Structure formats: C-alpha cells, structure tokens
PDB file of C-alpha atoms in Angstrom:
ATOM      1  CA  UNK A 164       0.000   0.000   0.000  1.00  0.00           C
ATOM      2  CA  UNK A 165       1.320   3.432  -0.950  1.00  0.00           C
ATOM      3  CA  UNK A 166       1.752   5.832   1.952  1.00  0.00           C
ATOM      4  CA  UNK A 167       1.104   9.561   1.863  1.00  0.00           C
ATOM      5  CA  UNK A 168       4.851  10.208   2.107  1.00  0.00           C
ATOM      6  CA  UNK A 169       5.524   8.002  -0.930  1.00  0.00           C
ATOM      7  CA  UNK A 170       2.752   9.743  -2.869  1.00  0.00           C
ATOM      8  CA  UNK A 171       4.134  13.168  -1.955  1.00  0.00           C
ATOM      9  CA  UNK A 172       7.724  12.256  -2.820  1.00  0.00           C
ATOM     10  CA  UNK A 173       6.602  11.447  -6.382  1.00  0.00           C
ATOM     11  CA  UNK A 174       4.181  14.386  -6.670  1.00  0.00           C
ATOM     12  CA  UNK A 175       6.795  16.924  -5.556  1.00  0.00           C
ATOM     13  CA  UNK A 176       9.685  15.535  -7.629  1.00  0.00           C
ATOM     14  CA  UNK A 177      11.588  18.331  -9.416  1.00  0.00           C
ATOM     15  CA  UNK A 178       9.724  21.162  -7.690  1.00  0.00           C
ATOM     16  CA  UNK A 179      11.711  23.840  -5.869  1.00  0.00           C
ATOM     17  CA  UNK A 180      11.769  23.615  -2.070  1.00  0.00           C
ATOM     18  CA  UNK A 181       9.142  26.277  -1.429  1.00  0.00           C
ATOM     19  CA  UNK A 182       6.753  24.828  -4.034  1.00  0.00           C
ATOM     20  CA  UNK A 183       7.240  21.302  -2.675  1.00  0.00           C
ATOM     21  CA  UNK A 184       6.512  22.595   0.812  1.00  0.00           C
ATOM     22  CA  UNK A 185       3.309  24.191  -0.407  1.00  0.00           C
ATOM     23  CA  UNK A 186       2.191  20.960  -2.100  1.00  0.00           C
ATOM     24  CA  UNK A 187       2.970  18.952   1.046  1.00  0.00           C
ATOM     25  CA  UNK A 188       0.905  21.355   3.148  1.00  0.00           C
ATOM     26  CA  UNK A 189      -2.158  21.381   0.900  1.00  0.00           C
ATOM     27  CA  UNK A 190      -2.176  17.651   0.157  1.00  0.00           C
ATOM     28  CA  UNK A 191      -1.488  16.890   3.818  1.00  0.00           C
ATOM     29  CA  UNK A 192      -4.455  19.033   4.814  1.00  0.00           C
ATOM     30  CA  UNK A 193      -6.618  17.385   2.131  1.00  0.00           C
ATOM     31  CA  UNK A 194      -5.594  13.933   3.341  1.00  0.00           C
ATOM     32  CA  UNK A 195      -6.416  14.764   6.983  1.00  0.00           C
ATOM     33  CA  UNK A 196      -9.822  16.105   5.943  1.00  0.00           C
ATOM     34  CA  UNK A 197     -10.507  12.880   4.019  1.00  0.00           C
ATOM     35  CA  UNK A 198      -9.467  10.766   7.010  1.00  0.00           C
ATOM     36  CA  UNK A 199     -11.660  12.801   9.357  1.00  0.00           C
ATOM     37  CA  UNK A 200     -14.620  12.668   7.028  1.00  0.00           C
ATOM     38  CA  UNK A 201     -14.377   8.900   6.443  1.00  0.00           C
ATOM     39  CA  UNK A 202     -13.415   8.150  10.046  1.00  0.00           C
ATOM     40  CA  UNK A 203     -16.852   9.241  11.218  1.00  0.00           C
ATOM     41  CA  UNK A 204     -18.493   6.284   9.457  1.00  0.00           C
ATOM     42  CA  UNK A 205     -15.649   3.793   9.077  1.00  0.00           C
ATOM     43  CA  UNK A 206     -13.609   2.340  11.923  1.00  0.00           C
ATOM     44  CA  UNK A 207     -11.024   0.514   9.794  1.00  0.00           C
ATOM     45  CA  UNK A 208      -8.291   3.162   9.783  1.00  0.00           C
ATOM     46  CA  UNK A 209      -6.028   1.287   7.341  1.00  0.00           C
ATOM     47  CA  UNK A 210      -8.850   1.075   4.848  1.00  0.00           C
ATOM     48  CA  UNK A 211      -9.673   4.757   5.327  1.00  0.00           C
ATOM     49  CA  UNK A 212      -6.051   5.723   4.656  1.00  0.00           C
ATOM     50  CA  UNK A 213      -5.872   3.468   1.606  1.00  0.00           C
ATOM     51  CA  UNK A 214      -9.004   5.033   0.137  1.00  0.00           C
ATOM     52  CA  UNK A 215      -7.778   8.562   0.914  1.00  0.00           C
ATOM     53  CA  UNK A 216      -4.555   7.872  -1.012  1.00  0.00           C
ATOM     54  CA  UNK A 217      -6.445   6.214  -3.868  1.00  0.00           C
ATOM     55  CA  UNK A 218      -8.735   9.266  -4.136  1.00  0.00           C
ATOM     56  CA  UNK A 219      -5.683  11.457  -4.776  1.00  0.00           C
ATOM     57  CA  UNK A 220      -4.992   9.492  -7.961  1.00  0.00           C
ATOM     58  CA  UNK A 221      -1.725   8.927  -9.773  1.00  0.00           C
ATOM     59  CA  UNK A 222       1.138  10.865  -8.159  1.00  0.00           C
ATOM     60  CA  UNK A 223       3.027  11.127 -11.485  1.00  0.00           C
ATOM     61  CA  UNK A 224       0.028  12.779 -13.145  1.00  0.00           C
ATOM     62  CA  UNK A 225      -0.244  15.228 -10.248  1.00  0.00           C
ATOM     63  CA  UNK A 226       3.505  15.908 -10.530  1.00  0.00           C
ATOM     64  CA  UNK A 227       3.198  16.721 -14.246  1.00  0.00           C
ATOM     65  CA  UNK A 228       0.379  19.145 -13.504  1.00  0.00           C
ATOM     66  CA  UNK A 229       2.174  20.740 -10.575  1.00  0.00           C
ATOM     67  CA  UNK A 230       5.292  21.301 -12.680  1.00  0.00           C
ATOM     68  CA  UNK A 231       3.208  23.304 -15.143  1.00  0.00           C
ATOM     69  CA  UNK A 232       1.963  25.738 -12.507  1.00  0.00           C
ATOM     70  CA  UNK A 233       4.639  25.823  -9.795  1.00  0.00           C
ATOM     71  CA  UNK A 234       8.315  26.705  -9.927  1.00  0.00           C
ATOM     72  CA  UNK A 235      10.645  23.785 -10.565  1.00  0.00           C
ATOM     73  CA  UNK A 236      14.171  23.382  -9.184  1.00  0.00           C
ATOM     74  CA  UNK A 237      15.682  24.269 -12.562  1.00  0.00           C
ATOM     75  CA  UNK A 238      13.594  27.415 -12.901  1.00  0.00           C
ATOM     76  CA  UNK A 239      14.416  28.457  -9.327  1.00  0.00           C
ATOM     77  CA  UNK A 240      18.112  27.947 -10.054  1.00  0.00           C
ATOM     78  CA  UNK A 241      17.812  30.046 -13.197  1.00  0.00           C
ATOM     79  CA  UNK A 242      16.176  32.879 -11.292  1.00  0.00           C
ATOM     80  CA  UNK A 243      18.624  32.660  -8.374  1.00  0.00           C
ATOM     81  CA  UNK A 244      21.561  33.054 -10.728  1.00  0.00           C
ATOM     82  CA  UNK A 245      20.109  36.063 -12.464  1.00  0.00           C
ATOM     83  CA  UNK A 246      18.831  38.546  -9.977  1.00  0.00           C
ATOM     84  CA  UNK A 247      19.768  40.495  -6.907  1.00  0.00           C
ATOM     85  CA  UNK A 248      17.373  40.178  -3.971  1.00  0.00           C
ATOM     86  CA  UNK A 249      16.116  43.746  -3.924  1.00  0.00           C
ATOM     87  CA  UNK A 250      16.652  47.101  -5.523  1.00  0.00           C
ATOM     88  CA  UNK A 251      18.298  49.482  -3.086  1.00  0.00           C
ATOM     89  CA  UNK A 252      19.249  53.155  -3.579  1.00  0.00           C
ATOM     90  CA  UNK A 253      23.010  52.501  -3.530  1.00  0.00           C
ATOM     91  CA  UNK A 254      22.548  49.769  -6.129  1.00  0.00           C
ATOM     92  CA  UNK A 255      20.704  52.180  -8.396  1.00  0.00           C
ATOM     93  CA  UNK A 256      23.459  54.798  -8.019  1.00  0.00           C
ATOM     94  CA  UNK A 257      26.104  52.167  -8.741  1.00  0.00           C
ATOM     95  CA  UNK A 258      24.223  50.932 -11.769  1.00  0.00           C
ATOM     96  CA  UNK A 259      23.853  54.455 -13.131  1.00  0.00           C
ATOM     97  CA  UNK A 260      27.589  55.043 -12.711  1.00  0.00           C
ATOM     98  CA  UNK A 261      28.386  51.788 -14.466  1.00  0.00           C
ATOM     99  CA  UNK A 262      25.983  52.596 -17.294  1.00  0.00           C
ATOM    100  CA  UNK A 263      27.664  55.992 -17.672  1.00  0.00           C
ATOM    101  CA  UNK A 264      31.070  54.258 -17.784  1.00  0.00           C
ATOM    102  CA  UNK A 265      29.796  51.841 -20.396  1.00  0.00           C
ATOM    103  CA  UNK A 266      28.447  54.651 -22.577  1.00  0.00           C
ATOM    104  CA  UNK A 267      31.721  56.546 -22.216  1.00  0.00           C
ATOM    105  CA  UNK A 268      33.788  53.476 -23.065  1.00  0.00           C
ATOM    106  CA  UNK A 269      31.742  52.739 -26.157  1.00  0.00           C
ATOM    107  CA  UNK A 270      31.861  56.356 -27.285  1.00  0.00           C
ATOM    108  CA  UNK A 271      35.593  56.970 -26.695  1.00  0.00           C
ATOM    109  CA  UNK A 272      37.012  53.582 -27.813  1.00  0.00           C
ATOM    110  CA  UNK A 273      40.517  54.349 -26.754  1.00  0.00           C
ATOM    111  CA  UNK A 274      41.382  51.409 -24.561  1.00  0.00           C
ATOM    112  CA  UNK A 275      40.539  47.739 -24.226  1.00  0.00           C
ATOM    113  CA  UNK A 276      40.362  48.358 -20.518  1.00  0.00           C
ATOM    114  CA  UNK A 277      37.289  50.472 -21.249  1.00  0.00           C
ATOM    115  CA  UNK A 278      35.699  47.506 -23.000  1.00  0.00           C
ATOM    116  CA  UNK A 279      36.314  45.473 -19.859  1.00  0.00           C
ATOM    117  CA  UNK A 280      34.627  48.136 -17.716  1.00  0.00           C
ATOM    118  CA  UNK A 281      31.743  48.280 -20.177  1.00  0.00           C
ATOM    119  CA  UNK A 282      31.286  44.513 -20.098  1.00  0.00           C
ATOM    120  CA  UNK A 283      31.339  44.463 -16.294  1.00  0.00           C
ATOM    121  CA  UNK A 284      28.837  47.334 -16.216  1.00  0.00           C
ATOM    122  CA  UNK A 285      26.475  45.536 -18.593  1.00  0.00           C
ATOM    123  CA  UNK A 286      26.843  42.347 -16.568  1.00  0.00           C
ATOM    124  CA  UNK A 287      25.950  44.196 -13.357  1.00  0.00           C
ATOM    125  CA  UNK A 288      22.938  45.842 -14.958  1.00  0.00           C
ATOM    126  CA  UNK A 289      21.713  42.482 -16.256  1.00  0.00           C
ATOM    127  CA  UNK A 290      22.072  40.992 -12.787  1.00  0.00           C
ATOM    128  CA  UNK A 291      20.107  43.824 -11.230  1.00  0.00           C
ATOM    129  CA  UNK A 292      17.102  43.577 -13.546  1.00  0.00           C
ATOM    130  CA  UNK A 293      14.170  42.135 -11.574  1.00  0.00           C
ATOM    131  CA  UNK A 294      12.995  38.914 -13.231  1.00  0.00           C
ATOM    132  CA  UNK A 295       9.289  38.196 -12.993  1.00  0.00           C
ATOM    133  CA  UNK A 296       8.926  35.300 -15.409  1.00  0.00           C
ATOM    134  CA  UNK A 297      10.871  32.340 -16.721  1.00  0.00           C
ATOM    135  CA  UNK A 298      10.783  33.740 -20.253  1.00  0.00           C
ATOM    136  CA  UNK A 299      12.328  37.029 -19.095  1.00  0.00           C
ATOM    137  CA  UNK A 300      14.881  34.975 -17.174  1.00  0.00           C
ATOM    138  CA  UNK A 301      16.003  33.182 -20.319  1.00  0.00           C
ATOM    139  CA  UNK A 302      16.266  36.429 -22.298  1.00  0.00           C
ATOM    140  CA  UNK A 303      18.468  37.996 -19.613  1.00  0.00           C
ATOM    141  CA  UNK A 304      20.549  34.825 -19.339  1.00  0.00           C
ATOM    142  CA  UNK A 305      21.202  34.827 -23.109  1.00  0.00           C
ATOM    143  CA  UNK A 306      22.202  38.497 -22.968  1.00  0.00           C
ATOM    144  CA  UNK A 307      24.536  37.708 -20.087  1.00  0.00           C
ATOM    145  CA  UNK A 308      26.137  34.813 -21.944  1.00  0.00           C
ATOM    146  CA  UNK A 309      26.657  37.103 -24.935  1.00  0.00           C
ATOM    147  CA  UNK A 310      28.194  39.770 -22.748  1.00  0.00           C
ATOM    148  CA  UNK A 311      30.558  37.290 -21.093  1.00  0.00           C
ATOM    149  CA  UNK A 312      31.549  35.916 -24.479  1.00  0.00           C
ATOM    150  CA  UNK A 313      32.440  39.415 -25.657  1.00  0.00           C
ATOM    151  CA  UNK A 314      34.340  40.069 -22.434  1.00  0.00           C
ATOM    152  CA  UNK A 315      36.491  36.976 -22.780  1.00  0.00           C
ATOM    153  CA  UNK A 316      36.901  37.603 -26.488  1.00  0.00           C
ATOM    154  CA  UNK A 317      38.357  41.041 -25.745  1.00  0.00           C
ATOM    155  CA  UNK A 318      40.822  39.460 -23.352  1.00  0.00           C
ATOM    156  CA  UNK A 319      41.727  36.517 -25.575  1.00  0.00           C
ATOM    157  CA  UNK A 320      42.000  38.443 -28.831  1.00  0.00           C
ATOM    158  CA  UNK A 321      44.756  40.787 -27.741  1.00  0.00           C
ATOM    159  CA  UNK A 322      46.152  38.896 -24.829  1.00  0.00           C
ATOM    160  CA  UNK A 323      46.104  41.972 -22.666  1.00  0.00           C
ATOM    161  CA  UNK A 324      44.465  45.190 -21.676  1.00  0.00           C
ATOM    162  CA  UNK A 325      45.426  48.828 -21.946  1.00  0.00           C
ATOM    163  CA  UNK A 326      46.302  48.153 -25.568  1.00  0.00           C
ATOM    164  CA  UNK A 327      43.336  49.582 -27.472  1.00  0.00           C
ATOM    165  CA  UNK A 328      43.303  51.361 -30.768  1.00  0.00           C
ATOM    166  CA  UNK A 329      46.186  53.464 -29.529  1.00  0.00           C
ATOM    167  CA  UNK A 330      48.242  50.366 -28.677  1.00  0.00           C
ATOM    168  CA  UNK A 331      47.509  48.492 -31.885  1.00  0.00           C
ATOM    169  CA  UNK A 332      49.035  50.215 -34.822  1.00  0.00           C
ATOM    170  CA  UNK A 333      48.197  48.356 -38.061  1.00  0.00           C
ATOM    171  CA  UNK A 334      50.481  50.530 -40.141  1.00  0.00           C
ATOM    172  CA  UNK A 335      53.516  51.359 -38.053  1.00  0.00           C
ATOM    173  CA  UNK A 336      55.476  54.327 -39.220  1.00  0.00           C
ATOM    174  CA  UNK A 337      59.261  53.683 -39.009  1.00  0.00           C
ATOM    175  CA  UNK A 338      59.722  57.365 -38.275  1.00  0.00           C
ATOM    176  CA  UNK A 339      57.718  56.945 -35.074  1.00  0.00           C
ATOM    177  CA  UNK A 340      60.798  55.787 -33.210  1.00  0.00           C
ATOM    178  CA  UNK A 341      61.206  52.982 -30.668  1.00  0.00           C
ATOM    179  CA  UNK A 342      58.100  53.956 -28.682  1.00  0.00           C
ATOM    180  CA  UNK A 343      55.696  53.185 -31.583  1.00  0.00           C
ATOM    181  CA  UNK A 344      54.431  50.284 -33.723  1.00  0.00           C
ATOM    182  CA  UNK A 345      55.963  46.835 -33.201  1.00  0.00           C
ATOM    183  CA  UNK A 346      58.569  48.218 -30.841  1.00  0.00           C
ATOM    184  CA  UNK A 347      55.890  49.591 -28.609  1.00  0.00           C
ATOM    185  CA  UNK A 348      53.940  46.268 -28.576  1.00  0.00           C
ATOM    186  CA  UNK A 349      57.079  44.540 -27.357  1.00  0.00           C
ATOM    187  CA  UNK A 350      57.612  47.242 -24.783  1.00  0.00           C
ATOM    188  CA  UNK A 351      54.100  46.649 -23.394  1.00  0.00           C
ATOM    189  CA  UNK A 352      54.449  42.893 -22.871  1.00  0.00           C
ATOM    190  CA  UNK A 353      55.488  42.875 -19.195  1.00  0.00           C
ATOM    191  CA  UNK A 354      52.403  44.914 -18.261  1.00  0.00           C
ATOM    192  CA  UNK A 355      50.173  42.518 -20.231  1.00  0.00           C
ATOM    193  CA  UNK A 356      50.845  39.731 -17.766  1.00  0.00           C
ATOM    194  CA  UNK A 357      49.590  41.881 -14.917  1.00  0.00           C
ATOM    195  CA  UNK A 358      46.533  42.854 -16.902  1.00  0.00           C
ATOM    196  CA  UNK A 359      45.811  39.195 -17.695  1.00  0.00           C
ATOM    197  CA  UNK A 360      45.881  38.351 -14.026  1.00  0.00           C
ATOM    198  CA  UNK A 361      43.552  41.279 -13.261  1.00  0.00           C
ATOM    199  CA  UNK A 362      41.034  40.091 -15.852  1.00  0.00           C
ATOM    200  CA  UNK A 363      41.198  36.527 -14.574  1.00  0.00           C
ATOM    201  CA  UNK A 364      40.493  37.759 -11.048  1.00  0.00           C
ATOM    202  CA  UNK A 365      37.661  39.961 -12.262  1.00  0.00           C
ATOM    203  CA  UNK A 366      36.115  37.056 -14.187  1.00  0.00           C
ATOM    204  CA  UNK A 367      36.472  34.796 -11.147  1.00  0.00           C
ATOM    205  CA  UNK A 368      34.698  37.405  -9.058  1.00  0.00           C
ATOM    206  CA  UNK A 369      31.804  37.489 -11.523  1.00  0.00           C
ATOM    207  CA  UNK A 370      31.399  33.721 -11.407  1.00  0.00           C
ATOM    208  CA  UNK A 371      31.357  33.695  -7.600  1.00  0.00           C
ATOM    209  CA  UNK A 372      28.793  36.479  -7.590  1.00  0.00           C
ATOM    210  CA  UNK A 373      26.626  34.705 -10.153  1.00  0.00           C
ATOM    211  CA  UNK A 374      26.412  31.476  -8.161  1.00  0.00           C
ATOM    212  CA  UNK A 375      26.259  32.897  -4.672  1.00  0.00           C
ATOM    213  CA  UNK A 376      22.998  34.821  -4.644  1.00  0.00           C
ATOM    214  CA  UNK A 377      20.847  33.270  -1.873  1.00  0.00           C
ATOM    215  CA  UNK A 378      17.536  34.058  -3.406  1.00  0.00           C
ATOM    216  CA  UNK A 379      14.534  32.111  -4.550  1.00  0.00           C
ATOM    217  CA  UNK A 380      10.838  32.600  -5.023  1.00  0.00           C
ATOM    218  CA  UNK A 381       7.728  31.041  -6.383  1.00  0.00           C
ATOM    219  CA  UNK A 382       5.864  32.337  -9.338  1.00  0.00           C
ATOM    220  CA  UNK A 383       2.207  32.532  -8.707  1.00  0.00           C
TER     221      UNK A 383
ATOM    222  CA  UNK B 104     -16.828  10.016 -16.144  1.00  0.00           C
ATOM    223  CA  UNK B 105     -13.924  12.413 -16.559  1.00  0.00           C
ATOM    224  CA  UNK B 106     -14.446  15.299 -18.947  1.00  0.00           C
ATOM    225  CA  UNK B 107     -10.998  16.579 -19.664  1.00  0.00           C
ATOM    226  CA  UNK B 108     -10.529  20.328 -19.329  1.00  0.00           C
ATOM    227  CA  UNK B 109     -13.759  20.933 -17.434  1.00  0.00           C
ATOM    228  CA  UNK B 110     -12.303  20.839 -13.916  1.00  0.00           C
ATOM    229  CA  UNK B 111     -11.490  24.595 -13.718  1.00  0.00           C
ATOM    230  CA  UNK B 112     -15.079  25.426 -14.720  1.00  0.00           C
ATOM    231  CA  UNK B 113     -16.468  22.977 -12.159  1.00  0.00           C
ATOM    232  CA  UNK B 114     -14.248  24.512  -9.464  1.00  0.00           C
ATOM    233  CA  UNK B 115     -15.460  28.009 -10.351  1.00  0.00           C
ATOM    234  CA  UNK B 116     -19.053  26.780 -10.290  1.00  0.00           C
ATOM    235  CA  UNK B 117     -18.527  25.252  -6.841  1.00  0.00           C
ATOM    236  CA  UNK B 118     -16.932  28.448  -5.536  1.00  0.00           C
ATOM    237  CA  UNK B 119     -19.657  30.644  -7.057  1.00  0.00           C
ATOM    238  CA  UNK B 120     -21.984  29.497  -4.237  1.00  0.00           C
ATOM    239  CA  UNK B 121     -19.590  30.233  -1.379  1.00  0.00           C
ATOM    240  CA  UNK B 122     -15.857  30.187  -0.506  1.00  0.00           C
ATOM    241  CA  UNK B 123     -14.507  26.792   0.430  1.00  0.00           C
ATOM    242  CA  UNK B 124     -11.367  24.753   1.049  1.00  0.00           C
ATOM    243  CA  UNK B 125      -9.912  22.158  -1.322  1.00  0.00           C
ATOM    244  CA  UNK B 126     -11.329  18.944   0.118  1.00  0.00           C
ATOM    245  CA  UNK B 127     -14.826  20.382   0.377  1.00  0.00           C
ATOM    246  CA  UNK B 128     -14.688  21.689  -3.218  1.00  0.00           C
ATOM    247  CA  UNK B 129     -13.844  18.185  -4.457  1.00  0.00           C
ATOM    248  CA  UNK B 130     -16.659  16.584  -2.470  1.00  0.00           C
ATOM    249  CA  UNK B 131     -19.202  19.160  -3.626  1.00  0.00           C
ATOM    250  CA  UNK B 132     -18.356  18.614  -7.276  1.00  0.00           C
ATOM    251  CA  UNK B 133     -18.797  14.871  -6.848  1.00  0.00           C
ATOM    252  CA  UNK B 134     -22.026  15.234  -4.886  1.00  0.00           C
ATOM    253  CA  UNK B 135     -23.620  17.744  -7.253  1.00  0.00           C
ATOM    254  CA  UNK B 136     -22.962  15.461 -10.211  1.00  0.00           C
ATOM    255  CA  UNK B 137     -24.376  12.545  -8.148  1.00  0.00           C
ATOM    256  CA  UNK B 138     -21.120  10.689  -8.561  1.00  0.00           C
ATOM    257  CA  UNK B 139     -21.185  10.804 -12.378  1.00  0.00           C
ATOM    258  CA  UNK B 140     -18.306  13.261 -12.625  1.00  0.00           C
ATOM    259  CA  UNK B 141     -15.323  11.734 -10.905  1.00  0.00           C
ATOM    260  CA  UNK B 142     -11.807  13.081 -10.887  1.00  0.00           C
ATOM    261  CA  UNK B 143      -8.648  12.362  -8.976  1.00  0.00           C
ATOM    262  CA  UNK B 144      -8.393  14.765  -6.092  1.00  0.00           C
ATOM    263  CA  UNK B 145      -4.636  15.205  -6.539  1.00  0.00           C
ATOM    264  CA  UNK B 146      -5.367  17.147  -9.733  1.00  0.00           C
ATOM    265  CA  UNK B 147      -7.626  19.630  -7.932  1.00  0.00           C
ATOM    266  CA  UNK B 148      -4.798  21.707  -6.488  1.00  0.00           C
ATOM    267  CA  UNK B 149      -2.804  22.243  -9.698  1.00  0.00           C
ATOM    268  CA  UNK B 150      -6.089  23.470 -11.220  1.00  0.00           C
ATOM    269  CA  UNK B 151      -6.614  25.784  -8.238  1.00  0.00           C
ATOM    270  CA  UNK B 152      -3.048  27.134  -8.595  1.00  0.00           C
ATOM    271  CA  UNK B 153      -3.677  27.836 -12.263  1.00  0.00           C
ATOM    272  CA  UNK B 154      -6.962  29.615 -11.525  1.00  0.00           C
ATOM    273  CA  UNK B 155      -5.170  31.644  -8.886  1.00  0.00           C
ATOM    274  CA  UNK B 156      -2.409  32.628 -11.316  1.00  0.00           C
ATOM    275  CA  UNK B 157      -5.074  33.693 -13.812  1.00  0.00           C
ATOM    276  CA  UNK B 158      -6.697  35.839 -11.123  1.00  0.00           C
ATOM    277  CA  UNK B 159      -9.932  33.828 -11.153  1.00  0.00           C
ATOM    278  CA  UNK B 160      -9.724  32.667  -7.564  1.00  0.00           C
ATOM    279  CA  UNK B 161      -7.991  34.003  -4.476  1.00  0.00           C
ATOM    280  CA  UNK B 162      -7.403  32.433  -1.122  1.00  0.00           C
ATOM    281  CA  UNK B 163      -7.047  33.282   2.522  1.00  0.00           C
ATOM    282  CA  UNK B 164      -5.670  31.109   5.291  1.00  0.00           C
ATOM    283  CA  UNK B 165      -7.869  30.194   8.227  1.00  0.00           C
ATOM    284  CA  UNK B 166      -7.027  28.204  11.321  1.00  0.00           C
ATOM    285  CA  UNK B 167      -9.592  25.545  12.219  1.00  0.00           C
ATOM    286  CA  UNK B 168      -8.995  23.081  15.043  1.00  0.00           C
ATOM    287  CA  UNK B 169      -5.322  24.013  15.110  1.00  0.00           C
ATOM    288  CA  UNK B 170      -4.906  23.342  11.367  1.00  0.00           C
ATOM    289  CA  UNK B 171      -4.244  25.981   8.768  1.00  0.00           C
ATOM    290  CA  UNK B 172      -6.606  25.742   5.820  1.00  0.00           C
ATOM    291  CA  UNK B 173      -6.663  27.655   2.612  1.00  0.00           C
ATOM    292  CA  UNK B 174     -10.124  28.924   1.825  1.00  0.00           C
ATOM    293  CA  UNK B 175     -10.583  29.766  -1.846  1.00  0.00           C
ATOM    294  CA  UNK B 176     -13.045  32.312  -3.186  1.00  0.00           C
ATOM    295  CA  UNK B 177     -14.022  33.286  -6.705  1.00  0.00           C
ATOM    296  CA  UNK B 178     -13.010  36.741  -7.954  1.00  0.00           C
ATOM    297  CA  UNK B 179     -14.852  39.103 -10.271  1.00  0.00           C
ATOM    298  CA  UNK B 180     -12.697  37.877 -13.163  1.00  0.00           C
ATOM    299  CA  UNK B 181     -13.565  34.319 -12.155  1.00  0.00           C
ATOM    300  CA  UNK B 182     -17.296  35.059 -12.304  1.00  0.00           C
ATOM    301  CA  UNK B 183     -16.927  36.547 -15.768  1.00  0.00           C
ATOM    302  CA  UNK B 184     -14.960  33.516 -16.917  1.00  0.00           C
ATOM    303  CA  UNK B 185     -17.582  31.204 -15.425  1.00  0.00           C
ATOM    304  CA  UNK B 186     -20.402  33.017 -17.240  1.00  0.00           C
ATOM    305  CA  UNK B 187     -18.495  32.641 -20.518  1.00  0.00           C
ATOM    306  CA  UNK B 188     -17.814  28.954 -19.848  1.00  0.00           C
ATOM    307  CA  UNK B 189     -21.493  28.346 -19.087  1.00  0.00           C
ATOM    308  CA  UNK B 190     -22.555  29.922 -22.388  1.00  0.00           C
ATOM    309  CA  UNK B 191     -20.003  27.927 -24.339  1.00  0.00           C
ATOM    310  CA  UNK B 192     -21.020  24.711 -22.626  1.00  0.00           C
ATOM    311  CA  UNK B 193     -24.723  25.275 -23.341  1.00  0.00           C
ATOM    312  CA  UNK B 194     -23.987  25.951 -27.005  1.00  0.00           C
ATOM    313  CA  UNK B 195     -21.829  22.832 -27.257  1.00  0.00           C
ATOM    314  CA  UNK B 196     -24.332  20.734 -25.355  1.00  0.00           C
ATOM    315  CA  UNK B 197     -27.232  21.834 -27.592  1.00  0.00           C
ATOM    316  CA  UNK B 198     -25.212  21.052 -30.704  1.00  0.00           C
ATOM    317  CA  UNK B 199     -24.257  17.570 -29.504  1.00  0.00           C
ATOM    318  CA  UNK B 200     -27.846  16.873 -28.410  1.00  0.00           C
ATOM    319  CA  UNK B 201     -29.187  17.830 -31.846  1.00  0.00           C
ATOM    320  CA  UNK B 202     -26.731  15.497 -33.540  1.00  0.00           C
ATOM    321  CA  UNK B 203     -27.501  12.626 -31.182  1.00  0.00           C
ATOM    322  CA  UNK B 204     -31.258  13.072 -31.761  1.00  0.00           C
ATOM    323  CA  UNK B 205     -30.727  12.832 -35.505  1.00  0.00           C
ATOM    324  CA  UNK B 206     -28.885   9.520 -35.013  1.00  0.00           C
TER     325      UNK B 206
END
C-alpha cells in the first residue's frame, strides 16, 4: 500500500523547495480532511487511509500538472543566478555610474580596458534587472552569456588590456621611433601579464557572484 | 466520467456558491454530479493554482482546530470567466444533443 509520504515524494519531484513545501501542506491538509470525514463512518483506519490515497490518484500525473503551474528546481536555479534580492538606492546609483562608464567606453574607444569596464557594467545591470517570469529569465541569461563571451573575447584576442586602438598600430610608421608600432607592442608585454591576471580575477569574481545569490521565489 | 478540461469550470461553479477549502470543493463537485463526474483529487490543487495565477480565484488562510486551511473564493474575473464557460457549454451541449437526436 502506498503511503502519503511516498505519494508526496513522487508528486513533488523536481519542484523547488518552497513549491514542494506548499504541495505537502495542501495535500497533507486534504488527506487529513478525508481521514476525518471517512473516520466518522468507518472504523477501519487502514482502509480509510488506503481510500484517501487512492482518491488522490496517480502521483506522477499530479507531478506533471504541478510542474506546469509551480516553480521547478531548474527554474528556481535560473532565477537565483540572475537577480539580486532587492533594488536598493546605492545599487541604483552604482548601476547608473556603471551605465555611464559603459556609454563613455563605447563612445571613446581608446582602450581595451574600457571595453572590460563596459562589459562588467552591462553584466551588473543584467544581474540587477528584476525577473518576474521564466521567459524574461532566459532572455536575460542569453544576454549575459553574450556579454561574457564578448568580455572573454576582448581578453583573448589581444592577450592583454590597456592596448586599445592606440596600442595596436596596423600601419607602423618607421619614423615613429622605438616607442611606436611593433617596438611599442614589445615594450608593453610585461604589463600585459599583470593585466591578464587582473582580468582573470575579475572574471572569477563574476562567477562567484553569479552562483552565490541566496535568493529564490515562487511564481504565482 | 472524466471530462478533460472541465475541472477549472467545475471549481469556479462550486466556488460561485460560497468560498470553500480544497477537500470540500472536491466533495461538492462529486455530490452535485451525483457521482457521475469523478476526478482524482490530486489534480484539484494544480487546477486551483492555475486559476489563482489567472486571477480567477484568491485564497485566505484560516485556522480551524489548530490546522491551517486555505479557503478559496471566486473573484470578479472568475465570475466573468464562469459566465463565458457556461454559455459555451450550453452551445456545445445543444449542438451535440441535436446530432444525437438525428442519429
């Protein structure tokens, strides 16, 4: 004979913790009501419990239907990784500053370091957008992936920062002297190693931030 | 008999009389159909969640005998949806009846 706990473990499979808790509470209450109602006319408690479980029907069918209307573990994980818990005034100020930096970096285009700042700013803005639906969550996640791809591409392409359009001279003029063209690229190499390390640390910080947000909620 | 897709309408119809909790809603649907319409009670709550998300029902929590129960009530949007469902059902029912009489 299937017990209520067995029925619930199947019915709540794949649901996020809060949704599973809600299902347990409502089905538990329903089950107790059924037991009370049948107990008034039937003294065989085992039979009453068996019939109460049977009346609930197939747990897998209930699970399929619950997954359509309640938040699943995967969806909760998606939302946790995308949003900050709340909007606060200092967050808004920070976001505005980062947006301003991003606009400046895009407009000026003088340094690859600016591209890095722009990418970090965009990433922060995307993380701060409140997500109210799974569809919006996926859109923001795709934008974030794109932004991270661009960020790493900037780093990988040139192997260093601080070497933007000014650092990359496609047509070096021999009259420029030792501080220009290929000579200058060679002269910048020691600083590139430091920049690489800085980018790696910044990227590591982003990953930690993305996975460490202790936040979850139920839709609906 | 289990008429697929009709459970939300039956829930709204049950709640149109008065607010109620889940177990009682299920029993009232079965009683009012004199046992003809049967459904698995585990599917009642996903349907209630969906109706809630659509704004057709709302709930409040009440403590009875030391147990917390959710009492559901129909909203204005739920009543409008129920009226529409009733009209559609009557139209469908008339059409099917006419065809069955011809046979």
